[in-house]
Coordinates of C-alpha atoms in Angstrom, one line a residue:
M257 CA 0.0 0.0 0.0
T258 CA 1.3 3.5 -0.9
V259 CA 0.7 6.3 1.6
P260 CA 0.2 9.4 -0.5
F261 CA 2.0 12.6 0.7
L262 CA -1.2 14.6 0.0
D263 CA -4.5 13.3 -1.2
L264 CA -6.6 16.3 -2.3
K265 CA -9.2 14.1 -4.0
A266 CA -9.9 12.4 -0.6
I267 CA -10.1 15.7 1.2
N268 CA -12.5 17.3 -1.2
A269 CA -14.5 14.2 -1.8
Q270 CA -15.9 14.6 1.8
Y271 CA -17.7 17.8 0.7
R272 CA -18.3 17.0 -2.9
D273 CA -22.1 17.4 -2.9
E274 CA -21.8 20.8 -1.1
L275 CA -19.0 22.0 -3.4
V276 CA -21.0 21.0 -6.5
A277 CA -24.1 22.8 -5.1
A278 CA -22.0 25.9 -4.3
A279 CA -20.5 25.9 -7.8
T280 CA -23.9 25.4 -9.4
H281 CA -25.3 28.3 -7.4
V282 CA -22.5 30.6 -8.8
I283 CA -23.0 29.4 -12.3
D284 CA -26.7 29.9 -12.2
S285 CA -26.4 33.3 -10.6
G286 CA -24.8 34.8 -13.7
W287 CA -22.4 36.9 -11.5
Y288 CA -18.8 35.7 -11.5
I289 CA -16.6 38.6 -10.3
Q290 CA -16.9 40.5 -7.0
G291 CA -20.3 39.3 -6.1
A292 CA -22.2 38.0 -3.1
E293 CA -20.0 34.9 -2.5
V294 CA -16.8 37.0 -2.2
K295 CA -18.5 39.4 0.1
A296 CA -19.8 36.6 2.3
F297 CA -16.5 34.8 2.4
E298 CA -14.6 37.9 3.4
E299 CA -17.0 38.6 6.2
E300 CA -16.9 34.9 7.4
F301 CA -13.1 34.6 7.2
A302 CA -12.6 37.9 9.0
E303 CA -14.8 36.7 11.8
Y304 CA -13.0 33.4 11.9
C305 CA -9.6 35.0 12.2
G306 CA -10.8 37.7 14.7
S307 CA -10.0 40.5 12.3
K308 CA -12.2 43.5 11.3
Y309 CA -11.5 43.3 7.6
C310 CA -10.7 40.6 5.0
I311 CA -9.9 41.4 1.3
G312 CA -9.9 38.6 -1.2
V313 CA -7.1 38.6 -3.7
A314 CA -5.9 36.3 -6.5
N315 CA -3.3 34.3 -4.5
G316 CA -1.0 34.4 -1.5
L317 CA 1.9 36.2 -3.1
D318 CA -0.5 39.0 -4.1
A319 CA -1.7 39.2 -0.5
L320 CA 1.9 39.9 0.6
T321 CA 2.8 42.2 -2.2
L322 CA -0.3 44.3 -2.1
T323 CA -0.1 44.8 1.6
L324 CA 3.5 46.1 1.4
R325 CA 2.4 48.2 -1.6
A326 CA -0.5 49.7 0.3
W327 CA 1.8 50.7 3.2
K328 CA 3.9 52.5 0.6
E329 CA 0.9 54.3 -0.7
M330 CA 0.0 55.3 2.9
G331 CA 3.5 56.7 3.4
K332 CA 4.4 54.1 6.0
L333 CA 7.1 52.5 3.8
K334 CA 9.3 53.9 1.0
E335 CA 11.7 52.4 -1.6
G336 CA 14.9 51.1 0.0
D337 CA 13.4 50.5 3.5
E338 CA 14.5 47.3 5.1
V339 CA 12.1 44.4 5.8
I340 CA 13.2 41.6 8.2
V341 CA 12.2 38.1 6.9
P342 CA 13.2 34.6 8.0
A343 CA 16.0 33.3 5.9
N344 CA 14.4 29.8 5.6
T345 CA 11.1 30.9 4.2
Y346 CA 9.6 30.1 0.8
I347 CA 10.7 32.5 -1.8
A348 CA 7.3 34.2 -2.1
S349 CA 7.9 36.0 1.2
I350 CA 11.0 37.6 -0.3
L351 CA 9.5 38.2 -3.8
A352 CA 6.8 40.5 -2.2
I353 CA 9.6 42.6 -0.6
T354 CA 11.7 43.0 -3.7
E355 CA 8.7 43.6 -6.0
N356 CA 8.0 46.7 -3.9
R357 CA 11.7 47.8 -4.2
L358 CA 12.2 47.2 -0.5
K359 CA 15.3 45.5 0.9
P360 CA 14.9 42.0 2.4
V361 CA 17.1 41.4 5.5
L362 CA 17.4 37.6 6.0
V363 CA 17.4 36.5 9.6
E364 CA 18.2 33.0 10.9
P365 CA 15.2 31.2 12.5
D366 CA 14.7 29.7 15.9
E367 CA 16.4 26.2 15.5
A368 CA 13.6 24.5 17.4
T369 CA 10.5 25.9 15.7
F370 CA 12.0 27.1 12.4
N371 CA 10.1 30.4 12.9
L372 CA 11.5 33.9 13.3
C373 CA 13.6 34.3 16.5
P374 CA 12.8 37.4 18.5
D375 CA 16.4 37.8 19.8
K376 CA 17.9 37.4 16.3
T377 CA 15.3 39.8 14.9
A378 CA 16.2 42.4 17.6
A379 CA 19.8 42.1 16.6
A380 CA 19.0 42.8 12.9
I381 CA 17.0 46.0 13.6
N382 CA 18.6 49.3 12.6
S383 CA 17.5 52.8 11.6
N384 CA 16.5 51.5 8.1
T385 CA 14.3 48.7 9.4
K386 CA 10.6 49.5 8.9
A387 CA 8.8 46.2 8.8
I388 CA 8.9 42.5 9.8
I389 CA 7.4 39.7 7.8
T390 CA 7.0 36.8 10.2
V391 CA 6.2 33.4 8.6
H392 CA 4.2 30.9 10.5
L393 CA 6.1 28.0 8.9
Y394 CA 4.6 24.6 8.5
G395 CA 1.5 25.7 10.4
Q396 CA 3.0 26.9 13.8
L397 CA 2.5 30.4 14.9
S398 CA 5.6 32.5 15.4
A399 CA 6.4 34.1 18.8
M400 CA 3.9 36.9 18.1
P401 CA 3.7 38.5 21.6
E402 CA 7.4 38.9 21.7
L403 CA 7.7 40.1 18.1
M404 CA 4.8 42.6 18.6
Q405 CA 6.5 44.0 21.7
L406 CA 9.7 44.4 19.6
A407 CA 7.8 46.0 16.8
D408 CA 6.0 48.4 19.2
K409 CA 9.4 49.4 20.7
H410 CA 10.9 50.2 17.3
E411 CA 7.7 51.4 15.6
L412 CA 7.8 48.6 13.0
L413 CA 5.0 47.2 10.8
V414 CA 4.4 43.5 11.2
L415 CA 3.0 41.4 8.4
E416 CA 2.1 37.8 9.1
D417 CA 2.8 35.4 6.3
A418 CA 0.0 33.0 7.4
A419 CA -0.1 31.0 4.2
Q420 CA 0.3 27.8 6.1
A421 CA -1.4 28.6 9.4
H422 CA -5.1 29.0 8.9
G423 CA -6.7 28.5 12.3
A424 CA -3.5 28.4 14.4
S425 CA -3.9 30.4 17.6
I426 CA -1.8 31.7 20.6
N427 CA -3.2 33.3 23.7
D428 CA -6.7 33.1 22.1
R429 CA -5.6 35.1 19.0
K430 CA -5.7 33.4 15.7
A431 CA -3.3 33.8 12.8
G432 CA -4.5 36.8 10.9
S433 CA -5.2 38.9 14.0
C434 CA -1.8 39.0 15.7
G435 CA 0.1 41.5 13.5
H436 CA -0.9 44.7 11.7
A437 CA -1.9 42.6 8.7
A438 CA -1.8 39.0 7.5
A439 CA -1.5 37.4 4.1
F440 CA -3.2 34.1 3.4
S441 CA -2.9 31.6 0.5
F442 CA -5.8 29.3 -0.3
Y443 CA -3.7 27.2 -2.8
P444 CA -5.4 23.8 -3.1
G445 CA -2.9 22.1 -0.8
K446 CA -3.3 24.5 2.1
N447 CA -5.3 23.5 5.2
L448 CA -8.0 25.8 3.8
G449 CA -7.6 25.2 0.1
A450 CA -9.6 26.4 -2.8
L451 CA -10.0 24.5 -6.0
G452 CA -7.6 26.8 -7.7
D453 CA -5.5 29.8 -6.8
A454 CA -6.9 32.3 -4.2
G455 CA -5.7 34.5 -1.4
A456 CA -6.7 37.1 1.2
V457 CA -5.5 39.8 3.5
T458 CA -6.8 40.3 7.0
T459 CA -6.4 43.5 9.1
D460 CA -8.0 45.8 11.6
D461 CA -6.8 48.8 9.7
E462 CA -9.7 50.2 7.7
G463 CA -7.5 52.5 5.6
L464 CA -5.1 49.7 4.7
A465 CA -8.0 47.4 3.8
N466 CA -9.5 50.0 1.5
I467 CA -6.3 50.7 -0.3
I468 CA -5.5 47.0 -0.8
R469 CA -9.0 46.5 -2.3
V470 CA -8.5 49.4 -4.7
L471 CA -5.0 48.3 -5.7
G472 CA -6.3 44.9 -6.5
C473 CA -9.0 46.3 -8.8
Y474 CA -6.7 48.2 -11.3
G475 CA -6.3 51.0 -8.7
S476 CA -9.9 51.9 -9.2
Q477 CA -12.5 52.6 -6.5
K478 CA -15.0 53.9 -9.1
K479 CA -15.3 52.3 -12.5
Y480 CA -13.0 54.0 -15.1
E481 CA -11.5 56.3 -12.4
N482 CA -8.0 55.2 -11.2
L483 CA -6.5 56.4 -7.9
Y484 CA -3.4 54.2 -8.2
Q485 CA -1.4 52.3 -10.7
G486 CA -3.0 49.0 -9.6
V487 CA -3.2 45.4 -10.7
N488 CA -5.9 42.8 -11.3
S489 CA -5.9 40.6 -8.2
R490 CA -9.4 39.6 -7.1
L491 CA -10.8 36.5 -5.5
D492 CA -13.1 34.7 -8.0
E493 CA -16.7 34.1 -7.0
I494 CA -16.5 30.4 -7.6
Q495 CA -13.4 30.0 -5.4
A496 CA -15.0 32.1 -2.7
A497 CA -18.0 29.7 -2.8
M498 CA -15.7 26.7 -2.5
L499 CA -13.9 28.3 0.4
R500 CA -17.2 29.1 2.2
V501 CA -18.0 25.4 2.2
K502 CA -14.6 24.3 3.4
L503 CA -14.3 27.0 6.1
R504 CA -17.2 25.3 7.9
Y505 CA -15.1 22.2 8.3
L506 CA -11.7 23.8 9.0
D507 CA -11.6 23.4 12.8
A508 CA -12.6 19.7 12.5
E509 CA -9.8 19.1 10.0
I510 CA -7.3 20.9 12.2
Q511 CA -8.3 18.7 15.1
R512 CA -7.8 15.6 13.0
R513 CA -4.4 16.9 11.8
Q514 CA -3.4 17.5 15.5
E515 CA -4.4 13.9 16.2
V516 CA -2.3 12.6 13.4
A517 CA 0.7 14.7 14.6
D518 CA 0.2 13.5 18.2
Y519 CA 0.2 9.9 16.9
Y520 CA 3.4 10.5 15.0
L521 CA 5.1 12.3 17.9
D522 CA 4.1 9.5 20.4
N523 CA 5.3 6.6 18.2
I524 CA 8.2 7.7 16.0
Q525 CA 11.3 6.6 17.8
N526 CA 14.5 6.7 15.8
S527 CA 17.7 8.4 17.0
L528 CA 18.4 9.4 13.4
I529 CA 15.2 11.4 13.2
K530 CA 14.6 14.8 14.9
L531 CA 10.9 15.4 15.5
P532 CA 9.1 18.8 15.3
V533 CA 9.0 21.0 18.4
I534 CA 5.7 22.6 19.3
N535 CA 5.1 25.4 21.8
K536 CA 1.4 24.8 22.5
R537 CA -0.9 22.3 20.8
E538 CA -3.3 25.0 19.5
S539 CA -0.5 27.1 18.1
H540 CA 0.2 24.4 15.4
V541 CA -2.3 23.3 12.8
W542 CA 0.1 21.0 11.0
H543 CA 0.0 22.1 7.4
L544 CA 3.2 20.0 7.2
F545 CA 4.8 17.5 9.5
V546 CA 8.5 18.1 9.0
V547 CA 11.3 16.0 10.5
R548 CA 15.0 16.4 10.3
S549 CA 17.7 13.9 9.6
N550 CA 21.4 14.2 8.7
K551 CA 20.7 11.2 6.3
R552 CA 17.7 12.9 4.8
D553 CA 18.2 11.8 1.2
A554 CA 18.7 8.2 2.3
L555 CA 15.7 8.4 4.5
Q556 CA 13.5 9.7 1.7
S557 CA 14.7 6.9 -0.6
Y558 CA 14.0 4.3 2.0
L559 CA 10.6 5.6 2.7
A560 CA 9.8 5.5 -1.0
E561 CA 10.7 1.8 -1.1
C562 CA 8.3 1.3 1.8
G563 CA 5.5 2.9 0.0
V564 CA 5.6 6.2 1.9
E565 CA 5.5 9.4 -0.2
T566 CA 7.4 12.4 1.1
L567 CA 8.4 15.9 0.0
I568 CA 11.2 18.4 0.8
H569 CA 10.1 21.8 1.9
Y570 CA 12.3 23.4 0.6
P571 CA 15.4 21.9 -1.0
I572 CA 17.2 25.2 -1.8
P573 CA 17.3 28.2 0.6
P574 CA 16.3 31.6 -1.0
H575 CA 19.7 33.1 -0.8
H576 CA 21.1 30.2 -2.9
Q577 CA 18.5 30.8 -5.6
E578 CA 19.8 32.5 -8.7
A579 CA 17.2 35.2 -8.3
F580 CA 18.4 36.1 -4.8
K581 CA 22.0 35.1 -4.5
K582 CA 23.1 38.6 -3.5
C583 CA 20.5 38.9 -0.7
A584 CA 22.6 37.3 2.1
S585 CA 25.4 39.6 3.3
K586 CA 26.6 37.0 5.9
A587 CA 26.7 33.3 6.4
L588 CA 23.3 31.6 7.1
C589 CA 24.6 28.3 8.4
L590 CA 21.5 27.3 10.3
T591 CA 19.2 28.0 7.4
E592 CA 21.4 26.0 5.1
A593 CA 21.5 23.1 7.6
I594 CA 17.7 23.1 7.8
H595 CA 17.2 23.0 4.0
Q596 CA 19.7 20.1 3.8
S597 CA 18.0 18.0 6.5
V598 CA 14.2 18.5 6.4
L599 CA 11.7 16.0 5.1
S600 CA 7.9 16.3 5.2
L601 CA 6.0 13.1 6.0
P602 CA 2.4 12.4 4.9
M603 CA 0.0 14.7 6.8
G604 CA -3.7 15.3 6.3
P605 CA -7.1 14.7 7.9
Y606 CA -7.7 11.7 5.5
L607 CA -5.0 9.5 6.9
T608 CA -6.2 6.2 8.3
I609 CA -4.7 4.4 11.3
D610 CA -3.2 1.8 9.0
Q611 CA -1.5 4.5 6.9
M612 CA -0.1 6.2 10.0
K613 CA 1.2 2.9 11.2
Q614 CA 2.9 2.2 7.9
V615 CA 4.6 5.6 8.0
I616 CA 5.7 5.1 11.6
T617 CA 7.0 1.5 11.0
A618 CA 9.0 2.7 8.0
V619 CA 10.5 5.7 9.8
N620 CA 11.4 3.6 12.9
N621 CA 13.0 0.9 10.7
F622 CA 15.3 3.3 8.9
Q623 CA 19.0 2.8 9.8

C-alpha cells in the first residue's frame, strides 16, 4: 500500500455534494466577479480570524505584495526600506519585498521551531528597518507576543505570512489577527484550500483594507477612475463559494491533523530522526509534519521503497536561488542546515490508522 503525501481528492470528496451545489449556485447566478460569494466569504473569514476586515485577492503572493504596496501608498514605507524576513522561508515572502523595491534582510530562524527568532530579529534592527514579515512556517504560529513587543518598541510594521497557518492560535488570538496585517494563501494544498488559486489579507486597519481592495482592482475605486497604478488581483466568485463550504469544516480538519501529529510524535522513535518541536498544541495546525535527519536523502529513498511518499520543503534556501544570490550579506549556516536536512511526512485529515502505522514503521526501521 502506498501512503500518499497529499490526497486532495480524498479531502475534497468529503464535501463533494456541497462543493457542487455551491459551484452550481454561482454558475446559475450569472455573476462571476466580485459578487455575493466573495463578500460573504470575506465577512466569514474575517470573523473566523478575529479581524475586522478581509480582502480577497488572487493568490497568497499578491496578498503579501499588495499589503506592502498599500503601506507604501500610505507613506508608511518607502523604496529602500529594510524588511526583516526569516531566511528559511519560501521564496514568495521575499518576492513580495523586492517587488516593492524594499530591501529584504534575511534573519536566521529559531532552531527548534524554524520560525522567526525574536532575539535574532532584535539584533537585525537598525535605523533603516521599517517592517517585519514573520512566517508561520509549517502551520505553527511565530512568537507573536514577543515580536509585537519588539515592533512596538521600534515602531515597525508586522505582516504575518499566514499561508500555512489558517486557524492556528496563541493566547486566544488566531493567525490573521496578531500582526498589523496578515497574508493568506488558499492554494489547493493548504489547510483551507480552494479548487484553484486564491488568497486574502486580514487586518484591523480600515484605511489599509480600503487601499488593498482598490489596488487589486486596477487601482480603481470607481469604474474608469483610477486612484493608483493598480493590478488585477481579485478573489473569484466560484473560489469564494468553494472556500465558504470548506471553512465550515476547517476546525474539525485541524483537530484531525493534530491527532495525526500526536500519533506521530508519540510513536516515531528513531535516533536518526529529529521530531518537530511545538510550543502549544493549539498554536500548530500541522500544514506540514517536518522531521530532520542528517541522512535525509537516504531516508527519503528508504521511505519511498516502503510505499511512503514524502516531499522536501524546501530543498534550496532563498539566498542560494539564482534570483536572490546577493541577498545574504553574511553566512546563514542554520538556514542551510535546515534546508539540507528537512523531510515532510504524509499529513492530512484523511490519513487512516493503518496508513499512519505504515509511516511510523518505515521511519522507525530506517537505519
